[in-house]
Amino acid sequence: MTIPVSKNDIADLDIIGMTHDGEGVGRVEGYTLFVQGALPGERARVKVLKVKKQYGYAKLLELLEASPDRVEAPCGIYKQCGGCQLQHMGYAAQLRWKRQHVVDNLVRIGKLHVAGQEAGAGAVAADADGADNAGNAVEVIVHPTIGMDEPWRYRNKAQVPMGMGPGTLVTGAADGPESQRLIGGFYARGSHRIIDMDSCLIQHQHNDDVIAHVKAIGRELGITAYDEETGRGLLRHVMTRVGFVTGEIMVVLITNGQRIPNAERWIERIREGIPNVKSIVQNVNTRKTNVIFGDETRLLWGSDVIYDELDGIRFAISARSFYQVNPVQTVALYRKAVEYAGLTGSENVIDAYCGIGTISLFLARQAGHVYGVEIVAEAIEDARRNAALNGIENADFEAGAAEIVIPRWRKEGIVPDIIVVDPPRKGCDPALLETILAMKPRRVVYVSCNPSTLARDLRVLEDGGYRTVEVQPVDMFPHTGHVESVILMVRK
Ligand code: SAH
């Protein structure tokens, strides 16, 4: 087609959708323009920034009609920071959009029929597998997103890049020689320029306090920040994690090199300023890379783990282990996964991609036996330690790739009644899906952080003899475009 707009054109658009990056989607004569900051249902005057073959980008100049869902973003740095994408949308509308985002993927990629969903543009006609005996399409129930009562300050973990620069954005700072000082905050949207930050509204208050304190001490002791360009300077990132239930705090200093000048003094000052700190850890990363952590982790002071509790189960969490960042919603998510597993106390359950055994231990309380598998060896050590910590004896863990370990379990004669999967964003390995189909568990419970790979995998399982019954989106990451969901499938 011919592209109906050119760079720098001004156009008026109806915004008909939104991407998971929070960009409004508009059309000019069938050509798609992405508009940062515009909401579905709005009419916007935009200036075209960039034109590509299939789509382009435009800048919002003026709202001709505003959405009733539009709100003033509560955070003062929302526009500069890339961390949140949906703060300009009211929370109830965010929850509705997240559900719809899941539905759209299930229909478009998964070719599923969703109850209450108009057979519109993306929907497909019923086929043999999607029909019941009467020939009617079997419909999937997608529940409203489970949101938070208080969707702020929900994160237990902060990873803050450090740099040298001019003071804080909020309080301002003097120019002159003092202006090159240790700062830490966030990368400006779409760049690697670090902007100083005092407060992040989605972080637990303790994390804000810890970061502020560590920065202040760093300045006092003349600590330098790592410079991406030159590869010089010491401090790359500060990571902090707080147990919501226990209040225990871990501080991780990620450094470019082994030696920390004045290390003793630093540790002492951190302990003075942060009474709940239980663990101070150094991670060494000397590589020129965007990856935050290096391979070497050393304990500077205290314990190598902090503890937290989810629904009465205690977890030891080490610096490098995956642990869900929103503990309040994690409990809602895991309870739903256990409910969908439909356990009576005797079942064999496999928990694939089990991390430190969180879902496994929730399941073990109600199952006969749980087998957890996870690729990170340290996480499996944590999982075993966590089972012992809670006196749970009916869970076994093995380190390895799910798609390799589970086929072997099959050969060894393990017969699961239920398989739970919680893969990373790229979804399940095809070899794992094949093994699930061969093992024929009664139910599959799929926990997903990515609706598009979820929909792709559900289609494979549907074609192999499973039916998608229910989908429960859970808002783990308010004000961001991320959508988590848990799905129940049963064998037809
Ligand atoms: N269920 C856990 C972890 C989910 S995150 C929880 O809720 O806390 C996904 C996990 O999958 C990560 O721990 C990651 O290390 C692991 N992983 C990634 N690829 C894997 C693979 N091929 N086999 C097994 N585990 C894998």
Coordinates of C-alpha atoms and ligand atoms in Angstrom, one line a residue:
M1 CA 0.0 0.0 0.0
T2 CA 1.1 3.6 -0.3
I3 CA 1.9 5.2 3.0
P4 CA -0.6 8.0 3.6
V5 CA 1.6 10.1 5.9
S6 CA 5.2 11.5 5.8
K7 CA 7.5 12.6 8.5
N8 CA 6.5 15.8 10.3
D9 CA 2.9 15.6 9.0
I10 CA 0.2 16.6 11.4
A11 CA -2.8 14.2 11.6
D12 CA -5.9 13.7 13.6
L13 CA -6.4 10.1 14.8
D14 CA -8.8 7.9 16.7
I15 CA -6.9 5.7 19.1
I16 CA -8.3 2.2 18.9
G17 CA -6.0 0.2 21.0
M18 CA -2.9 0.1 23.2
T19 CA 0.3 -1.9 23.0
H20 CA 1.8 -3.5 26.2
D21 CA 4.4 -0.7 26.1
G22 CA 1.5 1.7 26.7
E23 CA 1.6 3.2 23.2
G24 CA -1.8 4.2 21.8
V25 CA -2.6 2.6 18.4
G26 CA -4.2 4.8 15.8
R27 CA -4.9 4.4 12.1
V28 CA -4.7 6.8 9.1
E29 CA -6.4 5.2 6.1
G30 CA -5.5 1.8 7.3
Y31 CA -1.9 2.7 8.2
T32 CA -0.9 2.2 11.8
L33 CA 0.7 4.9 14.0
F34 CA 1.9 4.3 17.5
V35 CA 1.4 7.3 19.8
Q36 CA 3.1 7.4 23.2
G37 CA 0.7 8.6 25.9
A38 CA -2.5 8.3 23.9
L39 CA -5.3 6.1 25.3
P40 CA -7.8 3.9 23.6
G41 CA -11.0 5.8 22.9
E42 CA -9.2 9.1 22.5
R43 CA -9.0 11.4 19.5
A44 CA -5.6 12.9 19.2
R45 CA -3.7 15.4 17.0
V46 CA -0.3 14.0 16.4
K47 CA 2.9 14.8 14.6
V48 CA 4.5 12.0 12.6
L49 CA 8.0 11.2 13.8
K50 CA 9.0 8.1 11.9
V51 CA 7.5 6.3 9.0
K52 CA 8.2 2.6 8.3
K53 CA 6.8 0.2 5.7
Q54 CA 4.1 -1.4 7.9
Y55 CA 3.7 1.2 10.7
G56 CA 5.0 4.5 12.0
Y57 CA 5.5 6.5 15.2
A58 CA 3.9 9.8 16.1
K59 CA 4.1 12.3 18.9
L60 CA 0.9 13.4 20.8
L61 CA 0.4 17.2 20.3
E62 CA -3.1 17.7 21.6
L63 CA -6.0 15.6 22.8
L64 CA -9.1 16.5 20.8
E65 CA -11.2 14.1 23.0
A66 CA -9.8 12.7 26.2
S67 CA -10.7 9.2 27.5
P68 CA -12.8 9.1 30.8
D69 CA -10.1 6.6 31.9
R70 CA -7.3 9.2 31.7
V71 CA -5.8 10.3 35.0
E72 CA -2.9 12.5 36.1
A73 CA 0.1 10.3 36.6
P74 CA 0.8 10.4 40.4
C75 CA 4.6 10.1 39.9
G76 CA 6.5 13.3 39.2
I77 CA 9.1 11.5 37.0
Y78 CA 6.7 9.3 35.0
K79 CA 7.3 11.0 31.7
Q80 CA 11.1 10.6 31.8
C81 CA 11.3 7.2 33.4
G82 CA 10.8 4.0 31.3
G83 CA 9.8 1.9 34.4
C84 CA 6.0 2.4 34.3
Q85 CA 3.9 2.6 31.1
L86 CA 0.3 2.9 32.3
Q87 CA 0.2 5.6 35.0
H88 CA -1.8 7.9 32.8
M89 CA -4.6 5.3 32.8
G90 CA -6.9 4.8 35.9
Y91 CA -6.3 1.6 37.8
A92 CA -9.7 0.0 37.0
A93 CA -9.2 0.7 33.3
Q94 CA -5.7 -0.9 33.5
L95 CA -7.2 -4.1 34.9
R96 CA -9.8 -4.2 32.1
W97 CA -7.2 -3.6 29.5
K98 CA -5.0 -6.4 30.9
R99 CA -7.9 -8.9 30.7
Q100 CA -8.6 -7.8 27.1
H101 CA -4.9 -8.1 26.2
V102 CA -5.1 -11.7 27.3
V103 CA -8.3 -12.3 25.5
D104 CA -7.0 -10.8 22.2
N105 CA -3.9 -13.1 22.3
L106 CA -6.0 -16.2 23.1
V107 CA -8.3 -15.4 20.2
R108 CA -5.7 -14.2 17.6
I109 CA -2.8 -16.6 18.4
G110 CA -4.5 -19.4 20.3
K111 CA -7.6 -19.6 18.1
L112 CA -9.7 -20.0 21.2
H113 CA -13.3 -19.0 21.7
V114 CA -13.7 -16.7 24.7
A115 CA -17.1 -16.4 26.5
G116 CA -18.7 -13.0 26.0
Q117 CA -16.2 -12.1 23.3
E118 CA -17.8 -10.9 20.0
A119 CA -16.6 -13.0 17.0
G120 CA -15.0 -9.9 15.6
A121 CA -12.0 -9.2 13.5
G122 CA -9.5 -11.5 15.2
A123 CA -11.9 -14.3 16.0
V124 CA -12.2 -17.5 14.0
A125 CA -15.0 -19.9 13.1
A126 CA -15.5 -23.0 15.1
D127 CA -13.5 -26.0 14.1
A128 CA -13.8 -29.7 15.1
D129 CA -11.5 -29.4 18.2
G130 CA -13.1 -26.3 19.5
A131 CA -16.6 -27.7 19.4
D132 CA -18.6 -29.7 21.8
N133 CA -20.8 -32.7 20.9
A134 CA -23.7 -30.5 19.9
G135 CA -21.4 -28.7 17.5
N136 CA -21.2 -25.5 19.6
A137 CA -17.9 -23.9 20.2
V138 CA -16.6 -24.6 23.7
E139 CA -16.0 -21.3 25.3
V140 CA -13.1 -20.4 27.6
I141 CA -13.9 -18.2 30.6
V142 CA -11.5 -15.3 31.1
H143 CA -12.1 -13.8 34.5
P144 CA -11.7 -10.1 35.4
T145 CA -8.1 -9.3 36.4
I146 CA -7.4 -9.7 40.1
G147 CA -6.1 -6.2 41.1
M148 CA -4.6 -4.8 44.2
D149 CA -6.5 -2.8 46.9
E150 CA -3.5 -0.5 47.1
P151 CA -1.6 -0.7 43.9
W152 CA 1.4 1.3 45.0
R153 CA 4.7 0.5 46.7
Y154 CA 4.2 -3.1 45.9
R155 CA 7.7 -4.2 44.8
N156 CA 10.1 -6.0 47.2
K157 CA 13.1 -5.6 44.9
A158 CA 14.9 -2.6 43.4
Q159 CA 17.9 -2.7 41.1
V160 CA 19.2 0.8 40.6
P161 CA 21.9 1.8 38.1
M162 CA 24.5 4.2 39.5
G163 CA 26.3 7.0 37.7
M164 CA 28.0 10.4 38.2
G165 CA 25.9 13.4 37.6
P166 CA 24.2 16.6 38.8
G167 CA 22.2 16.0 41.9
T168 CA 18.6 15.0 42.1
L169 CA 15.8 15.8 39.8
V170 CA 13.3 16.5 42.5
T171 CA 15.3 18.6 45.0
G172 CA 17.6 20.1 42.3
A173 CA 21.3 20.6 42.9
A174 CA 23.9 23.3 42.6
D175 CA 26.0 23.5 39.5
G176 CA 29.7 23.7 39.7
P177 CA 32.3 21.2 40.9
E178 CA 29.9 19.6 43.3
S179 CA 27.6 18.7 40.4
Q180 CA 29.5 15.5 39.5
R181 CA 28.5 13.3 42.3
L182 CA 27.3 9.8 42.9
I183 CA 23.7 9.4 41.6
G184 CA 21.4 6.5 41.1
G185 CA 17.9 6.1 39.7
F186 CA 16.7 5.1 36.4
Y187 CA 17.6 5.2 32.7
A188 CA 15.7 8.0 30.9
R189 CA 13.1 6.4 28.6
G190 CA 14.7 4.9 25.5
S191 CA 18.3 5.7 26.6
H192 CA 21.1 4.8 28.9
R193 CA 21.4 8.2 30.6
I194 CA 21.0 7.8 34.3
I195 CA 18.7 10.2 36.1
D196 CA 18.9 10.6 39.9
M197 CA 15.8 9.5 41.8
D198 CA 14.7 9.9 45.4
S199 CA 11.5 8.0 45.3
C200 CA 9.8 5.3 43.2
L201 CA 6.1 5.0 43.9
I202 CA 5.9 1.3 43.1
Q203 CA 8.8 0.4 45.4
H204 CA 8.4 -0.6 49.1
Q205 CA 9.4 2.5 51.2
H206 CA 12.3 0.5 52.7
N207 CA 13.9 0.1 49.2
D208 CA 13.7 3.8 48.6
D209 CA 15.3 4.5 52.0
V210 CA 18.1 1.9 51.5
I211 CA 19.0 3.3 48.1
A212 CA 19.1 6.9 49.4
H213 CA 21.2 5.8 52.4
V214 CA 23.7 3.8 50.3
K215 CA 24.0 6.8 47.9
A216 CA 24.6 9.2 50.7
I217 CA 27.3 7.0 52.3
G218 CA 28.9 6.5 48.9
R219 CA 29.2 10.2 48.4
E220 CA 30.7 10.7 51.8
L221 CA 33.3 8.0 51.2
G222 CA 34.1 9.2 47.7
I223 CA 32.9 6.1 45.9
T224 CA 32.9 6.4 42.2
A225 CA 30.2 5.0 39.9
Y226 CA 31.0 2.8 36.9
D227 CA 31.0 4.5 33.6
E228 CA 29.6 2.4 30.7
E229 CA 31.7 4.4 28.1
T230 CA 35.1 4.1 29.7
G231 CA 34.7 1.0 31.7
R232 CA 36.1 2.8 34.8
G233 CA 34.6 3.5 38.2
L234 CA 33.4 1.1 40.9
L235 CA 29.7 1.0 41.7
R236 CA 27.5 -0.4 38.9
H237 CA 24.2 -1.1 40.6
V238 CA 22.7 -1.3 44.0
M239 CA 20.2 -4.0 44.5
T240 CA 17.9 -4.2 47.6
R241 CA 15.3 -6.7 48.5
V242 CA 12.9 -6.6 51.5
G243 CA 10.8 -9.4 53.0
F244 CA 7.3 -7.9 53.3
V245 CA 6.3 -10.2 56.1
T246 CA 9.6 -10.4 58.0
G247 CA 10.9 -6.9 57.2
E248 CA 14.4 -8.4 56.6
I249 CA 16.6 -6.4 54.1
M250 CA 19.3 -7.5 51.8
V251 CA 21.7 -5.0 50.1
V252 CA 23.8 -6.1 47.1
L253 CA 26.6 -3.8 45.9
I254 CA 27.4 -4.7 42.3
T255 CA 30.9 -3.6 41.6
N256 CA 33.3 -3.3 38.7
G257 CA 36.2 -5.1 40.4
Q258 CA 36.9 -6.9 43.7
R259 CA 38.2 -4.2 45.9
I260 CA 35.9 -1.8 47.7
P261 CA 37.8 1.1 49.3
N262 CA 36.8 1.7 52.9
A263 CA 34.7 -1.5 52.8
E264 CA 34.6 -1.8 56.6
R265 CA 33.4 1.7 57.1
W266 CA 30.8 1.3 54.4
I267 CA 29.4 -1.9 56.0
E268 CA 29.3 -0.2 59.4
R269 CA 27.5 2.8 58.0
I270 CA 25.0 0.7 56.2
R271 CA 24.2 -1.2 59.4
E272 CA 23.9 2.0 61.4
G273 CA 21.5 3.5 58.9
I274 CA 19.4 0.5 58.1
P275 CA 18.6 -1.4 61.3
N276 CA 16.7 -4.2 59.5
V277 CA 19.5 -5.1 57.2
K278 CA 20.3 -8.8 57.6
S279 CA 22.6 -9.4 54.6
I280 CA 25.2 -7.3 52.8
V281 CA 26.5 -8.9 49.6
Q282 CA 29.0 -7.9 46.9
N283 CA 28.6 -9.1 43.3
V284 CA 31.5 -8.5 41.0
N285 CA 30.8 -7.7 37.4
T286 CA 33.8 -6.5 35.4
R287 CA 32.3 -7.2 31.9
K288 CA 31.2 -4.5 29.5
T289 CA 27.6 -5.6 29.3
N290 CA 24.1 -4.5 30.1
V291 CA 23.6 -7.7 32.2
I292 CA 23.4 -6.5 35.8
F293 CA 25.0 -9.4 37.7
G294 CA 28.5 -11.0 37.3
D295 CA 29.4 -14.5 38.2
E296 CA 31.1 -13.9 41.6
T297 CA 29.0 -13.3 44.7
R298 CA 30.6 -12.8 48.1
L299 CA 29.1 -12.2 51.5
L300 CA 30.3 -8.9 53.0
W301 CA 28.4 -9.1 56.3
G302 CA 25.5 -11.1 57.9
S303 CA 23.6 -13.9 56.4
D304 CA 23.8 -15.0 52.7
V305 CA 20.0 -15.1 52.6
I306 CA 17.0 -13.1 53.9
Y307 CA 13.7 -14.8 54.8
D308 CA 10.2 -14.0 53.7
E309 CA 6.8 -15.7 54.1
L310 CA 4.1 -16.4 51.6
D311 CA 0.8 -17.7 53.0
G312 CA 2.5 -19.1 56.0
I313 CA 5.4 -20.8 54.1
R314 CA 8.9 -19.5 54.9
F315 CA 11.4 -18.9 52.1
A316 CA 15.1 -18.3 52.2
I317 CA 16.1 -16.1 49.3
S318 CA 19.7 -15.6 48.2
A319 CA 21.0 -12.7 46.1
R320 CA 20.8 -14.4 42.8
S321 CA 17.5 -16.4 43.2
F322 CA 14.3 -15.6 41.3
Y323 CA 11.6 -14.5 43.7
Q324 CA 8.4 -12.9 42.6
V325 CA 8.6 -9.1 43.1
N326 CA 5.0 -8.5 44.2
P327 CA 4.4 -10.7 47.3
V328 CA 0.8 -9.7 47.9
Q329 CA -0.3 -10.7 44.4
T330 CA 2.0 -13.7 44.3
V331 CA -0.1 -15.2 47.1
A332 CA -3.3 -14.6 45.0
L333 CA -1.6 -16.2 41.9
Y334 CA -0.3 -19.2 43.7
R335 CA -3.6 -19.9 45.5
K336 CA -5.3 -19.8 42.2
A337 CA -2.7 -22.2 40.7
V338 CA -3.3 -24.6 43.6
E339 CA -7.1 -24.3 43.2
Y340 CA -6.9 -25.1 39.5
A341 CA -4.7 -28.1 40.3
G342 CA -7.8 -29.5 42.1
L343 CA -5.8 -31.6 44.7
T344 CA -7.3 -34.1 47.1
G345 CA -4.1 -35.2 48.9
S346 CA -3.0 -38.2 46.9
E347 CA -1.8 -36.7 43.5
N348 CA 1.6 -36.8 41.9
V349 CA 2.3 -33.3 40.7
I350 CA 5.2 -31.9 38.5
D351 CA 6.1 -28.3 38.9
A352 CA 8.2 -27.3 35.9
Y353 CA 10.3 -24.1 36.0
C354 CA 10.0 -24.2 39.8
G355 CA 12.6 -21.5 40.8
I356 CA 13.2 -21.7 44.6
G357 CA 10.2 -24.1 45.0
T358 CA 7.6 -21.5 45.8
I359 CA 4.6 -23.0 43.9
S360 CA 6.0 -26.5 44.6
L361 CA 5.6 -26.0 48.4
F362 CA 2.2 -24.5 48.0
L363 CA 1.2 -27.6 46.1
A364 CA 3.0 -30.0 48.4
R365 CA 0.7 -29.0 51.3
Q366 CA -2.3 -30.6 49.4
A367 CA -0.7 -33.2 47.1
G368 CA 0.7 -36.7 47.5
H369 CA 4.1 -35.9 46.0
V370 CA 5.6 -32.9 44.1
Y371 CA 8.5 -33.1 41.7
G372 CA 10.1 -29.7 40.9
V373 CA 12.5 -29.0 38.1
E374 CA 14.5 -25.8 37.4
I375 CA 17.5 -24.9 35.4
V376 CA 19.4 -22.7 37.9
A377 CA 21.3 -25.0 40.3
E378 CA 21.4 -22.4 43.2
A379 CA 17.6 -22.1 43.0
I380 CA 17.3 -25.8 43.4
E381 CA 19.5 -25.7 46.5
D382 CA 17.2 -22.9 47.8
A383 CA 14.2 -25.1 47.0
R384 CA 15.5 -28.0 49.0
R385 CA 16.5 -25.8 51.9
N386 CA 13.0 -24.2 51.8
A387 CA 11.2 -27.6 51.9
A388 CA 13.3 -28.6 54.9
L389 CA 12.7 -25.2 56.6
N390 CA 9.0 -25.8 56.4
G391 CA 9.1 -29.5 57.4
I392 CA 7.8 -30.5 53.9
E393 CA 8.9 -34.0 53.0
N394 CA 6.9 -34.8 50.0
A395 CA 8.7 -32.6 47.5
D396 CA 11.8 -33.5 45.4
F397 CA 13.8 -31.2 43.3
E398 CA 16.1 -31.6 40.4
A399 CA 18.3 -29.1 38.6
G400 CA 18.2 -29.2 34.8
A401 CA 16.2 -28.1 31.8
A402 CA 12.5 -29.1 32.1
E403 CA 12.5 -30.3 28.5
I404 CA 15.3 -32.8 29.3
V405 CA 14.6 -33.8 32.9
I406 CA 10.8 -34.5 32.5
P407 CA 11.2 -36.8 29.5
R408 CA 13.7 -38.8 31.7
W409 CA 11.3 -38.9 34.6
R410 CA 8.7 -40.3 32.2
K411 CA 11.1 -43.1 31.3
E412 CA 11.8 -43.7 35.0
G413 CA 8.0 -44.3 35.4
I414 CA 6.9 -41.1 37.1
V415 CA 3.2 -40.6 36.3
P416 CA 1.9 -37.2 37.1
D417 CA -1.8 -36.5 37.7
I418 CA -1.2 -32.8 37.3
I419 CA 1.6 -30.8 35.6
V420 CA 2.1 -27.1 36.5
V421 CA 4.4 -25.0 34.3
D422 CA 5.6 -21.4 35.0
P423 CA 8.1 -20.7 32.1
P424 CA 10.0 -17.5 31.4
R425 CA 8.7 -15.0 28.8
K426 CA 9.6 -17.2 25.8
G427 CA 7.2 -19.9 27.0
C428 CA 7.6 -23.7 27.1
D429 CA 10.1 -25.6 25.0
P430 CA 8.3 -27.7 22.3
A431 CA 9.9 -30.8 23.6
L432 CA 8.3 -30.2 27.0
L433 CA 4.8 -29.7 25.5
E434 CA 5.3 -33.0 23.6
T435 CA 6.2 -34.8 26.8
I436 CA 3.2 -33.3 28.6
L437 CA 1.0 -34.7 25.8
A438 CA 2.7 -38.1 26.1
M439 CA 2.3 -38.2 29.9
K440 CA -1.4 -37.4 29.7
P441 CA -1.9 -35.7 33.1
R442 CA -5.5 -35.1 34.1
R443 CA -4.9 -31.3 34.3
V444 CA -2.3 -28.8 33.2
V445 CA -2.0 -25.5 35.1
Y446 CA -0.1 -22.9 33.1
V447 CA 1.3 -19.8 34.9
S448 CA 2.3 -17.2 32.3
C449 CA 4.0 -13.8 32.2
N450 CA 3.6 -13.5 28.5
P451 CA 0.1 -13.8 26.8
S452 CA 1.5 -14.3 23.3
T453 CA 3.7 -17.3 24.1
L454 CA 0.9 -18.6 26.4
A455 CA -1.6 -18.5 23.5
R456 CA 0.9 -20.3 21.2
D457 CA 1.5 -23.1 23.8
L458 CA -2.2 -23.5 24.7
R459 CA -2.9 -24.1 21.0
V460 CA -0.4 -27.0 20.9
L461 CA -1.9 -28.5 24.0
E462 CA -5.5 -28.0 22.6
D463 CA -4.5 -29.8 19.4
G464 CA -3.0 -32.6 21.5
G465 CA -6.2 -33.3 23.5
Y466 CA -6.5 -30.6 26.2
R467 CA -9.3 -28.1 26.7
T468 CA -8.7 -24.6 28.1
V469 CA -11.4 -24.1 30.8
E470 CA -10.5 -21.0 32.8
V471 CA -8.1 -18.1 32.6
Q472 CA -7.4 -15.9 35.6
P473 CA -5.3 -12.7 34.9
V474 CA -3.6 -11.4 38.1
D475 CA -2.1 -7.9 38.2
M476 CA 1.4 -8.6 39.5
F477 CA 2.8 -5.3 38.0
P478 CA 0.4 -2.4 38.4
H479 CA 1.1 0.6 36.2
T480 CA 3.3 -1.4 33.9
G481 CA 2.2 -3.2 30.7
H482 CA 3.0 -6.6 32.1
V483 CA 0.2 -9.2 32.4
E484 CA 0.4 -12.4 34.4
S485 CA -2.2 -15.1 34.2
V486 CA -2.9 -18.6 35.4
I487 CA -4.8 -21.1 33.2
L488 CA -6.6 -24.4 33.8
M489 CA -6.6 -27.0 31.1
V490 CA -8.2 -30.5 31.4
R491 CA -7.8 -33.6 29.3
K492 CA -10.7 -34.0 26.9
Ligands
SAH1 N1 7.8 -20.8 39.6 C1 8.8 -19.9 40.1 C2 9.8 -19.4 39.1 C3 9.1 -18.8 37.8 S1 10.3 -17.9 36.8 C4 8.2 -18.8 40.9 O1 7.0 -18.5 40.8 O2 8.9 -18.2 41.7 C5 10.8 -19.1 35.6 C6 11.9 -20.0 36.0 O3 12.2 -20.8 35.0 C7 13.2 -19.2 36.4 O4 13.6 -19.6 37.7 C8 14.2 -19.8 35.4 O5 15.5 -19.9 35.9 C9 13.6 -21.1 35.0 N2 14.0 -21.7 33.7 C10 14.3 -21.0 32.5 N3 14.4 -21.9 31.5 C11 14.2 -23.2 32.0 C12 14.3 -24.5 31.5 N4 14.5 -24.7 30.2 N5 14.0 -25.5 32.3 C13 13.7 -25.3 33.6 N6 13.7 -24.1 34.2 C14 14.0 -23.0 33.4

